[in-house]
Short mmCIF file of C-alpha atoms and ligand atoms in Angstrom, two decimals:
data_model
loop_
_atom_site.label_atom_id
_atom_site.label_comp_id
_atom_site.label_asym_id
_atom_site.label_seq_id
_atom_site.Cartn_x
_atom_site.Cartn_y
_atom_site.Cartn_z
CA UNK E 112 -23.13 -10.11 4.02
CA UNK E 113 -21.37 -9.62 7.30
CA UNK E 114 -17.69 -9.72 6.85
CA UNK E 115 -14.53 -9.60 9.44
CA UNK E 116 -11.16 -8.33 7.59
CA UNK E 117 -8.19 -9.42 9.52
CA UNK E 118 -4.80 -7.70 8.42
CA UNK E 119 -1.35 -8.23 9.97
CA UNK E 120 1.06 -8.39 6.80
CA UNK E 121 3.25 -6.01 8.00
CA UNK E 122 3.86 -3.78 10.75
CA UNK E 123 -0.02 -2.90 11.73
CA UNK E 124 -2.28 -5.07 13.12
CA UNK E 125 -5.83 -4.54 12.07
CA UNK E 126 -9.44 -5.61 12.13
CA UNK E 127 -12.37 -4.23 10.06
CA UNK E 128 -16.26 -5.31 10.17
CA UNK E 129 -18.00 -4.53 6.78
CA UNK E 130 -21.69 -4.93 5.40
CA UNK E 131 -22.65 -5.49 2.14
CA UNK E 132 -19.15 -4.47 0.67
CA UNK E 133 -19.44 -0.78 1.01
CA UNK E 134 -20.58 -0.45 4.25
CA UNK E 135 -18.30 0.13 6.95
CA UNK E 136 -18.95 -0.78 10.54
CA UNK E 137 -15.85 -0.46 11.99
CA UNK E 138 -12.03 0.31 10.87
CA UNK E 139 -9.22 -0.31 13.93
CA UNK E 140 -5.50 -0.27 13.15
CA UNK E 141 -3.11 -0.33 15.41
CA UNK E 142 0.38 0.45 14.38
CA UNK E 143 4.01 -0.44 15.70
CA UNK E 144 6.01 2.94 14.45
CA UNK E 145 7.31 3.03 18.29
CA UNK E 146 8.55 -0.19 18.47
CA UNK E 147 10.41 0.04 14.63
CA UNK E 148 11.23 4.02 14.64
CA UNK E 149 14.78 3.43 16.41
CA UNK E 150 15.81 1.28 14.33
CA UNK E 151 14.51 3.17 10.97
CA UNK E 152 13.02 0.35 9.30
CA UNK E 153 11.13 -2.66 10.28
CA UNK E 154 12.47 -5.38 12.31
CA UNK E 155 10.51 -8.91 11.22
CA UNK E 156 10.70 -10.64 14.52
CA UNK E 157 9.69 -7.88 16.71
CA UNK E 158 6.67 -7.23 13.95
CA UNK E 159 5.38 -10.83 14.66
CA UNK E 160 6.16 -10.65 18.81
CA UNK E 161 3.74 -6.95 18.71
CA UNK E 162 0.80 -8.62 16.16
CA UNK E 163 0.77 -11.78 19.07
CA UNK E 164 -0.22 -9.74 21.50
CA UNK E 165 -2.84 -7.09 20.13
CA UNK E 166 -4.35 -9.35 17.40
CA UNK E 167 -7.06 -10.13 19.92
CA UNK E 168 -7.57 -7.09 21.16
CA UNK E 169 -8.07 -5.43 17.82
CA UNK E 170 -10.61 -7.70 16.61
CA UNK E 171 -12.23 -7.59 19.97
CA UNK E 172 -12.63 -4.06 19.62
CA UNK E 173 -13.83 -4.12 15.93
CA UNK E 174 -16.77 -6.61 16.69
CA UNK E 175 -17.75 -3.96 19.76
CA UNK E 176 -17.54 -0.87 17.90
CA UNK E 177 -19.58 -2.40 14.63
CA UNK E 178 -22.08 -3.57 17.85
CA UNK E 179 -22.31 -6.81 16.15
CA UNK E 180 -21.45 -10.48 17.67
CA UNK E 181 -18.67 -12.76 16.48
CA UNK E 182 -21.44 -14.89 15.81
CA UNK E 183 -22.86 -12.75 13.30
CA UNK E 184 -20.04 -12.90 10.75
CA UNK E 185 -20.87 -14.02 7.66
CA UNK E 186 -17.43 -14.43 6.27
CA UNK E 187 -13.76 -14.17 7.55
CA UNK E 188 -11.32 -12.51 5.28
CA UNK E 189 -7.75 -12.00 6.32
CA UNK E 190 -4.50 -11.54 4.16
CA UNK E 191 -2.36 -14.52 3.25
CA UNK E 192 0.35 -12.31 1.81
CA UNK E 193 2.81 -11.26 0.41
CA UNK E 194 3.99 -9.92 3.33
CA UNK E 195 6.63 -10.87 6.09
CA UNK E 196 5.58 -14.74 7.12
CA UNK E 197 6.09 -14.01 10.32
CA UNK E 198 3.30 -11.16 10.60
CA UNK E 199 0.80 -13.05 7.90
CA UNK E 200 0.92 -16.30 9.96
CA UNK E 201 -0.49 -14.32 13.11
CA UNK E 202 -3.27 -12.96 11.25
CA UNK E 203 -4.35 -16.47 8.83
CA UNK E 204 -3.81 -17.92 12.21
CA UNK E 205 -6.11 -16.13 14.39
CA UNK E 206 -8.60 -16.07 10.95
CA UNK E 207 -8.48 -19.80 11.06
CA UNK E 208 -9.11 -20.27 15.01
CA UNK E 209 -12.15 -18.22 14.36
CA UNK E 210 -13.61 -19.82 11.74
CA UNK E 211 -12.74 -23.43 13.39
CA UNK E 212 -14.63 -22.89 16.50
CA UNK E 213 -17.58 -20.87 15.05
CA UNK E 214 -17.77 -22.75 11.90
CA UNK E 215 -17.79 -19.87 9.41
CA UNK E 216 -15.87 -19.57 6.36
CA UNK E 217 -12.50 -18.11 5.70
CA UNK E 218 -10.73 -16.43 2.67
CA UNK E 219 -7.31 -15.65 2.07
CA UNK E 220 -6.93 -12.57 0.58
CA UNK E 221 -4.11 -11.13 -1.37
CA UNK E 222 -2.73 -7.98 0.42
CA UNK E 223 -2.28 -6.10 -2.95
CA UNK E 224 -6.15 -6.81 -3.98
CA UNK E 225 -7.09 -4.99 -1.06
CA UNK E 226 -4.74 -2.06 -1.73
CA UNK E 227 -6.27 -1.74 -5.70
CA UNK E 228 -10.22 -2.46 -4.13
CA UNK E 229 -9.72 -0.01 -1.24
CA UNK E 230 -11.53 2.86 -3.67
CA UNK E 231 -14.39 0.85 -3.30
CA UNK E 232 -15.28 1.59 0.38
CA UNK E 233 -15.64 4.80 -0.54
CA UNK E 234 -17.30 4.70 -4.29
CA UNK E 235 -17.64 2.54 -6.95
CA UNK E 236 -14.81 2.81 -10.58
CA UNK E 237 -16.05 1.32 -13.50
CA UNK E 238 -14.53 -1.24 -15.14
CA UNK E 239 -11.52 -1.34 -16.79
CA UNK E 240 -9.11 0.72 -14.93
CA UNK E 241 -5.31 1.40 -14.59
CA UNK E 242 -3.86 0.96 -11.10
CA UNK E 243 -0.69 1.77 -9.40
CA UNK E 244 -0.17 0.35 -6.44
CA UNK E 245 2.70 2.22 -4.52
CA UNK E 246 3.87 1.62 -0.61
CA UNK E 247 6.58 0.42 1.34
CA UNK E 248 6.73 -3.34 -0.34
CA UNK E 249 5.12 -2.73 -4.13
CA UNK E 250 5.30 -0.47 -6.64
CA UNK E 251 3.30 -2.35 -9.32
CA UNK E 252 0.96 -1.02 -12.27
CA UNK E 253 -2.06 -3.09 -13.07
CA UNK E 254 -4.74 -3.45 -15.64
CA UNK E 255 -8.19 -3.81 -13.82
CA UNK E 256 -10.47 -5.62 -15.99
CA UNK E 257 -12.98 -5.99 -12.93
CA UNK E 258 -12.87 -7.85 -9.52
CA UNK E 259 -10.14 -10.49 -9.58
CA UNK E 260 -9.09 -9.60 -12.79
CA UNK E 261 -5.69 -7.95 -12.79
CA UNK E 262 -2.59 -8.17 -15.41
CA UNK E 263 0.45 -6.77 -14.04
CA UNK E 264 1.94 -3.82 -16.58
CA UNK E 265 4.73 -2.81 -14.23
CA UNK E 266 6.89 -3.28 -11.59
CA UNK E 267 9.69 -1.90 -9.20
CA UNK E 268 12.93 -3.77 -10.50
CA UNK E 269 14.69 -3.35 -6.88
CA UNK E 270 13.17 -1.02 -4.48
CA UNK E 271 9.44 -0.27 -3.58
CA UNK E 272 8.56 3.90 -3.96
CA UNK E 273 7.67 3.76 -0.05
CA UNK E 274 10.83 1.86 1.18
CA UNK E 275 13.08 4.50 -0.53
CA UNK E 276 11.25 6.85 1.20
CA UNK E 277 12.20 4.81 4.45
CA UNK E 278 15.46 4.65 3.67
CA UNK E 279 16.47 8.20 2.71
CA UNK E 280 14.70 9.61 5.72
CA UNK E 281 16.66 6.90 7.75
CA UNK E 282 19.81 8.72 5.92
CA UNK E 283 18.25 11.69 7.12
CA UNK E 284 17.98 10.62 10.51
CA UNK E 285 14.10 11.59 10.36
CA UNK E 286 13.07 8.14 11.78
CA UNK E 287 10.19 5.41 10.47
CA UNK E 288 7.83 5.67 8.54
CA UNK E 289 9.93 8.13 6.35
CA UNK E 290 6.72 8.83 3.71
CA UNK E 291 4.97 11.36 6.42
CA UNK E 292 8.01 12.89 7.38
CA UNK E 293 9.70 13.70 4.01
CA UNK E 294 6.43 15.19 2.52
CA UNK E 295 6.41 17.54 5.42
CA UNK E 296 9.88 18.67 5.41
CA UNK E 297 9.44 18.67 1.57
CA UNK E 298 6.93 21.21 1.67
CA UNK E 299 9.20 23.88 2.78
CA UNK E 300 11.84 22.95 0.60
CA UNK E 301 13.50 23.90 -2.58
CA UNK E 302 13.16 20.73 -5.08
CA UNK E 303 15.05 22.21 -7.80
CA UNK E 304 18.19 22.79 -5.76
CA UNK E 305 19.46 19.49 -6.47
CA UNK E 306 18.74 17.11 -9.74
CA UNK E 307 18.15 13.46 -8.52
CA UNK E 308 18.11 10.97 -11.23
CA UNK E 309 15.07 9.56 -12.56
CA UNK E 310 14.97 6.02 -14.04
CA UNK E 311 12.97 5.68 -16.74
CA UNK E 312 14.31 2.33 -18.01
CA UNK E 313 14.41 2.79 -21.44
CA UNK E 314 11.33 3.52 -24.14
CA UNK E 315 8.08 2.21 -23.47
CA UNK E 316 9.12 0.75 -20.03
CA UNK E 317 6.68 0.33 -17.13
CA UNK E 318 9.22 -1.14 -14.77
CA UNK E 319 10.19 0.90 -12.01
CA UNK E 320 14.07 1.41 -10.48
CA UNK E 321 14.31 3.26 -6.88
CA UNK E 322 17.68 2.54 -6.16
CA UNK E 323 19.90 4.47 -7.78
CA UNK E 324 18.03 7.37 -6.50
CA UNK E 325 18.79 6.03 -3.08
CA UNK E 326 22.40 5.88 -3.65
CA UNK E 327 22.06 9.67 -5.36
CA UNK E 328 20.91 10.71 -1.71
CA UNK E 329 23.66 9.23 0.01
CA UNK E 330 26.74 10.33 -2.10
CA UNK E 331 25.07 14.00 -1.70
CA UNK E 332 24.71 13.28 2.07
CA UNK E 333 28.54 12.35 1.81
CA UNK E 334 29.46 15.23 -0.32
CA UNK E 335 27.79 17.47 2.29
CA UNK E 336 29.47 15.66 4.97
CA UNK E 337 32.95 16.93 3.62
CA UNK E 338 31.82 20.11 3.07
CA UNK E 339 31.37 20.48 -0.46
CA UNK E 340 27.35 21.03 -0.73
CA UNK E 341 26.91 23.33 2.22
CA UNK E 342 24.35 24.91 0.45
CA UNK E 343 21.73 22.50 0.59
CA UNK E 344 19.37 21.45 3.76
CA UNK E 345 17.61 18.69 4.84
CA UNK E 346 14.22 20.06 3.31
CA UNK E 347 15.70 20.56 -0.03
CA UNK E 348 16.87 17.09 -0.60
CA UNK E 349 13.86 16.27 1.18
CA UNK E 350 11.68 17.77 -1.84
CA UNK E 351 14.07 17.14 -4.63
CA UNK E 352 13.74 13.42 -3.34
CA UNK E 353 10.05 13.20 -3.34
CA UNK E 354 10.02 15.15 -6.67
CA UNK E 355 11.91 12.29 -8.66
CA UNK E 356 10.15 10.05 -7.22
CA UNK E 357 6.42 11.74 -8.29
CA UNK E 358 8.08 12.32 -12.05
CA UNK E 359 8.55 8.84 -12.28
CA UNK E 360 5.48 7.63 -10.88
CA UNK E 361 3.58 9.81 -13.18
CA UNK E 362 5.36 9.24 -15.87
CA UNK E 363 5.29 5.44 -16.00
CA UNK E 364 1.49 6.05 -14.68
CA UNK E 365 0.24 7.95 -17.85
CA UNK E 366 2.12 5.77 -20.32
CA UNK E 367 -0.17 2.70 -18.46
CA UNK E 368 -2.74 4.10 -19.42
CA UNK E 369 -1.62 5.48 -22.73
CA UNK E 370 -0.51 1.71 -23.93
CA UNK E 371 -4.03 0.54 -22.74
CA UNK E 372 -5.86 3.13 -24.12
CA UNK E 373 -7.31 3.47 -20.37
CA UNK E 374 -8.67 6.87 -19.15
CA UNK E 375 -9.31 6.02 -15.13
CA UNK E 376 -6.38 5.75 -12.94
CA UNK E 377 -6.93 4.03 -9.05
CA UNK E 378 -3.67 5.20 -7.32
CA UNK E 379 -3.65 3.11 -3.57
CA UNK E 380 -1.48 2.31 -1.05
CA UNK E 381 0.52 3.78 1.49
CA UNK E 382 2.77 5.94 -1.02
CA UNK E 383 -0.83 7.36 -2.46
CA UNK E 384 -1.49 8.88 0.91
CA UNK E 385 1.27 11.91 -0.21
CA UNK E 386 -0.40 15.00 -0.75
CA UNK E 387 2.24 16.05 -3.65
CA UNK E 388 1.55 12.74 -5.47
CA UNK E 389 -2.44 13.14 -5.05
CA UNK E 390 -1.99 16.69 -6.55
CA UNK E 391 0.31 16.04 -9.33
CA UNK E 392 -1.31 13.14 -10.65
CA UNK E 393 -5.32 15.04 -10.39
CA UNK E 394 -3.39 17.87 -12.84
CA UNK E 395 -1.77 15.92 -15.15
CA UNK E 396 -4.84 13.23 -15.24
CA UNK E 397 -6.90 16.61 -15.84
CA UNK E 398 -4.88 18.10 -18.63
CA UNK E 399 -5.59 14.15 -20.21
CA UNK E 400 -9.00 14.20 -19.58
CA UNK E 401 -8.68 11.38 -17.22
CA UNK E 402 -10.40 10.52 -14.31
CA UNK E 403 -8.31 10.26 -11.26
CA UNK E 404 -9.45 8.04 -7.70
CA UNK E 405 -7.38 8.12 -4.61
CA UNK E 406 -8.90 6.10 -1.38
CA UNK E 407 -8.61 8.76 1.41
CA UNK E 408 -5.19 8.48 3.37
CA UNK E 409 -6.47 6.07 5.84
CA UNK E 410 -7.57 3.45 3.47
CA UNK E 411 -4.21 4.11 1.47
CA UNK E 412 -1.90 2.87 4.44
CA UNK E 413 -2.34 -0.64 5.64
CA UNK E 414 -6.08 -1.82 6.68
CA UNK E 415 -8.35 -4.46 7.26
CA UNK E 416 -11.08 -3.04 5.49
CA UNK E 417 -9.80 -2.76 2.27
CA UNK E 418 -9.18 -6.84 2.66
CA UNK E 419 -13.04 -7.14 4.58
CA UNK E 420 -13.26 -5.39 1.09
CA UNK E 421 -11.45 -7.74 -1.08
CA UNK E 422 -12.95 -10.86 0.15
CA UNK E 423 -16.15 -9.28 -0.02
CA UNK E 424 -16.03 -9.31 -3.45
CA UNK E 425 -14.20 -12.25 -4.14
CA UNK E 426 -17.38 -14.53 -2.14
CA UNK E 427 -20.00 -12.37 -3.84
CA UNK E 428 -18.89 -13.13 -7.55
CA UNK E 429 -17.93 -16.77 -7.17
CA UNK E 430 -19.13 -19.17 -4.74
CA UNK E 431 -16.53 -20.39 -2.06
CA UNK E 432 -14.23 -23.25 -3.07
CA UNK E 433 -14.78 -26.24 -0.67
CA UNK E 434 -11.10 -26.17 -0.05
CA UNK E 435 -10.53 -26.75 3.90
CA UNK E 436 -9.49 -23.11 4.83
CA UNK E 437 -7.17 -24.59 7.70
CA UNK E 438 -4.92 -25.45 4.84
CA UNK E 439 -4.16 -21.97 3.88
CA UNK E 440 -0.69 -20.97 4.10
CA UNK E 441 1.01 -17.45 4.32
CA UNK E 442 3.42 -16.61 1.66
CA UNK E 443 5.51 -14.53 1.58
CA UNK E 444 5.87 -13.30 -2.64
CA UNK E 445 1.97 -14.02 -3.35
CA UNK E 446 1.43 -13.27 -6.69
CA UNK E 447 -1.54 -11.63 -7.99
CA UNK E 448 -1.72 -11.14 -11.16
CA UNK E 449 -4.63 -13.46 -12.75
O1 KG4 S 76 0.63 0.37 2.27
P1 KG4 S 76 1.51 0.57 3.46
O2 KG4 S 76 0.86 1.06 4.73
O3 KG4 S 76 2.28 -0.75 3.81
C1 KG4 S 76 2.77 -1.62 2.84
O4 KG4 S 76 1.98 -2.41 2.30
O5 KG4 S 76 3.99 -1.49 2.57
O6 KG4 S 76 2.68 1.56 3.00
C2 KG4 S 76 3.64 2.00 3.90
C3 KG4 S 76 4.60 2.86 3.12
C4 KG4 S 76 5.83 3.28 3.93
O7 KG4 S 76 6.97 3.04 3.14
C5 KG4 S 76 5.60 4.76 4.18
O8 KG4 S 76 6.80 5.51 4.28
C6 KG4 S 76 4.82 5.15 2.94
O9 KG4 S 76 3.96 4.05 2.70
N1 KG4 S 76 4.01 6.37 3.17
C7 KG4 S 76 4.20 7.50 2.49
C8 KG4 S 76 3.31 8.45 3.06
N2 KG4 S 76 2.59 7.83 4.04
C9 KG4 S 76 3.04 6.53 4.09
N3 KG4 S 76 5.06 7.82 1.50
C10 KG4 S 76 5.05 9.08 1.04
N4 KG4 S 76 4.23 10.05 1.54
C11 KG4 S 76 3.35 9.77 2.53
N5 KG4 S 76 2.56 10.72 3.02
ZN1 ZN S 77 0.14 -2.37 2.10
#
C-alpha cells in the first residue's frame, strides 16, 4: 500500500510517500524557523500564509523523489489536528483536493498518533508499551496497547516540555526553536550552579507542570539583571534548565511504567530529539532493565511520515469508514486517547 502523508499542523510543511508501512520513499519538510525566529515563538497567521504557498511544492517534490505518480497513491493521510486551525486546514485541504479529483481515499490522522508510531519507520515495539510524547504543544504519557489503542496516563497541566524550552531561550534572547539551542549551550554549562524547581505534583502523579520553572528562569534573569547573580552565565542556566526539565520527564516516565507494570518506553517528538534526554533516559531504563526506543531526531520533530505512518496502520487494521472524507474538519484540541 502506497501512501501520501501530508503534515502542516504547525510551523513545517511536509509531505512523505511510504510503502507498505515501513518503507520509506521519500521524507521532505520544509520548515519556517526564518520567518518565526524574530519574533521567538510562532506567529499563527504567518504559519498558515508560509504552508499556502509551499504545500504544493512539497508534495510535488515528495511524489518525484519516491519516482512514483500521484496516480499511484493508494491512500492519502494528512493530520486533522490538534494543531493551530489555521495550519491543519491547509494541509486537510490540499489532502481533500487530491483525493476529490483523483478519487482516492483520505484519512485524518491525529498529529500525536504519528508522534507515538514514528518508531515504527524505523523498527517494529511490541505491544504494550509506555509512551511519552514530549514537543513544543504536548507533553502527554500514554499506555500503548497496540495501533489505535492509547489511554492517556499523563499530561502537562500548563506548559508543553518544548514550549518552555521556547520560551526560556526567548528570555535568553537565543531565538526559535529554543530546544536546539539550549542543549548546545547546555553542554558547556554548569547545571548544578543553580537549583530550578521541579514539579512533581504530589505522590503518584503523572501530570506534568512547566511553568513555574519558566517563571524560576525569569526572576533569576531579573536577579542577574540587578546585579545580584553575576556569577552565573547563559550556559549555566542553560543546563540547569534542561536538567529540571530531564528529572522530571524521567521521573514521571519510570513511574508510567512502574504503575503499569510496563518495561518498554517509546519516547517521540520534537523534545525526544535532545541528546541529554536520549542519554538519561537509555541509563536509567538500563539500570531497570527496560528497553528504551527513540525515533532518530528527524522523525522526532514534525513529519509527514510518521502520519503516512499512522494512517498506514490505521487502513491496514480496519477497513475505511464510508464517511465522505470532504467532511473532515481540522480541530484544533483533537483528542486521542481511545
Ligand atoms: O514535535 P515538534 O517538531 O512540533 C510539535 O508538535 O510541537 O516539536 C517542536 C518542539 C519545539 O518546542 C522545540 O524547541 C523542541 O521541540 N525541540 C527540542 C529539541 N529539538 C526540538 N527540545 C529540546 N532539545 C532539542 N534538541
Ligand atoms: Zn509534533
Amino acid at each position: 500500500m502506497l501512501v501520501l502523508g501530508i503534515e502542516t499542523s504547525c510551523d513545517e510543511t511536509a509531505a512523505a510517500v511510504l510503502l507498505d508501512g515501513t518503507e520509506l520513499l521519500s521524507s521532505i519538510v520544509s520548515d519556517q524557523i526564518k520567518i518565526h525566529s524574530k519574533y521567538g515563538g510562532i506567529v499563527p497567521e504567518l504559519a498558515g500564509r508560509s504552508h499556502i504557498e509551499c504545500i504544493h511544492p512539497v508534495i510535488e517534490q515528495a511524489i518525484e523523489e519516491a519516482g512514483v505518480t500521484l496516480k499511484d497513491i493508494d491512500l492519502i493521510a494528512a493530520t486533522m489536528g490538534p494543531g493551530l486551525v489555521a495550519s491543519l486546514l491547509v494541509g486537510l485541504n490540499t489532502a481533500k483536493g487530491i483525493a476529490y479529483a483523483l478519487k482516492k481515499p483520505l484519512l485524518g490522522v491525529n498529529h500525536l498518533e504519528g508522534h507515538l508510531l514514528a518508531i515504527f519507520l524505523e523498527e517494529p515495539v511490541e505491544f504494550p508499551f509506555v509512551a511519552l510524547a514530549v514537543s513544543g504543544g504536548h507533553t502527554e504519557l500514554y499506555r500503548v496497547d497496540g495501533f489505535g489503542k492509547y489511554r492517556i496516563l499523563g499530561r502537562t497541566r500548563d506548559d508543553a516540555a518544548g514550549e518552555s524550552f521556547d520560551k526560556v531561550a526567548k528570555m535568553l534572547k537565543f531565538g526559535y526553536p529554543g530546544g536546539p539551542v539550549i542543549e548546545a549551550k547546555a553542554r558547556s554549562g554548569d547545571p548544578d550552579a543553580h537549583r530550578f524547581p521541579r514539579a512533581l505534583l504530589g505522590n503518584g502523579s503523572l501530570d506534568f507542570s512547566f511553568s513555574g520553572l519558566k517563571t524560576s528562569v525569569r526572576n533569576l534573569l531579573a536577579k542577574r539583571e540587578r546585579g545580584e547573580r553575576l556569577d552565573i552565565s547563559d550556559t549555566d542556566i542553560s543546563a540547569g534548565f534542561q536538567e529540571a526539565v530531564i528529572d522530571v520527564l524521567v521521573t514521571k516516565l519510570m513511574r508510567a511504567c512502574e504503575q503499569e507494570e510496563l518495561k518498554r518506553i517509546v519516547v517521540s517528538g520534537g523534545v525526544a530529539a535532545n541528546g541529554a534526554l536520549r542519554e538519561r533516559v537509555t541509563l536509567v531504563g538500563e539500570d531497570l532493565g527496560m528497553k528504551t526506543y527513540f525515533p532518530k531526531p528527524v522523525y522526532c520533530t514534525d513529519n509527514a511520515a510518521m502520519i503516512a505512518c499512522a494512517g498506514y496502520y490505521r487502513c491496514r487494521d480496519n477497513p475505511l469508514s464510508g464517511d465522505n472524507p470532504l467532511s473532515l474538519d481540522a480541530s484544533a484540541c483533537l483528542a486521542l486517547d481511545s
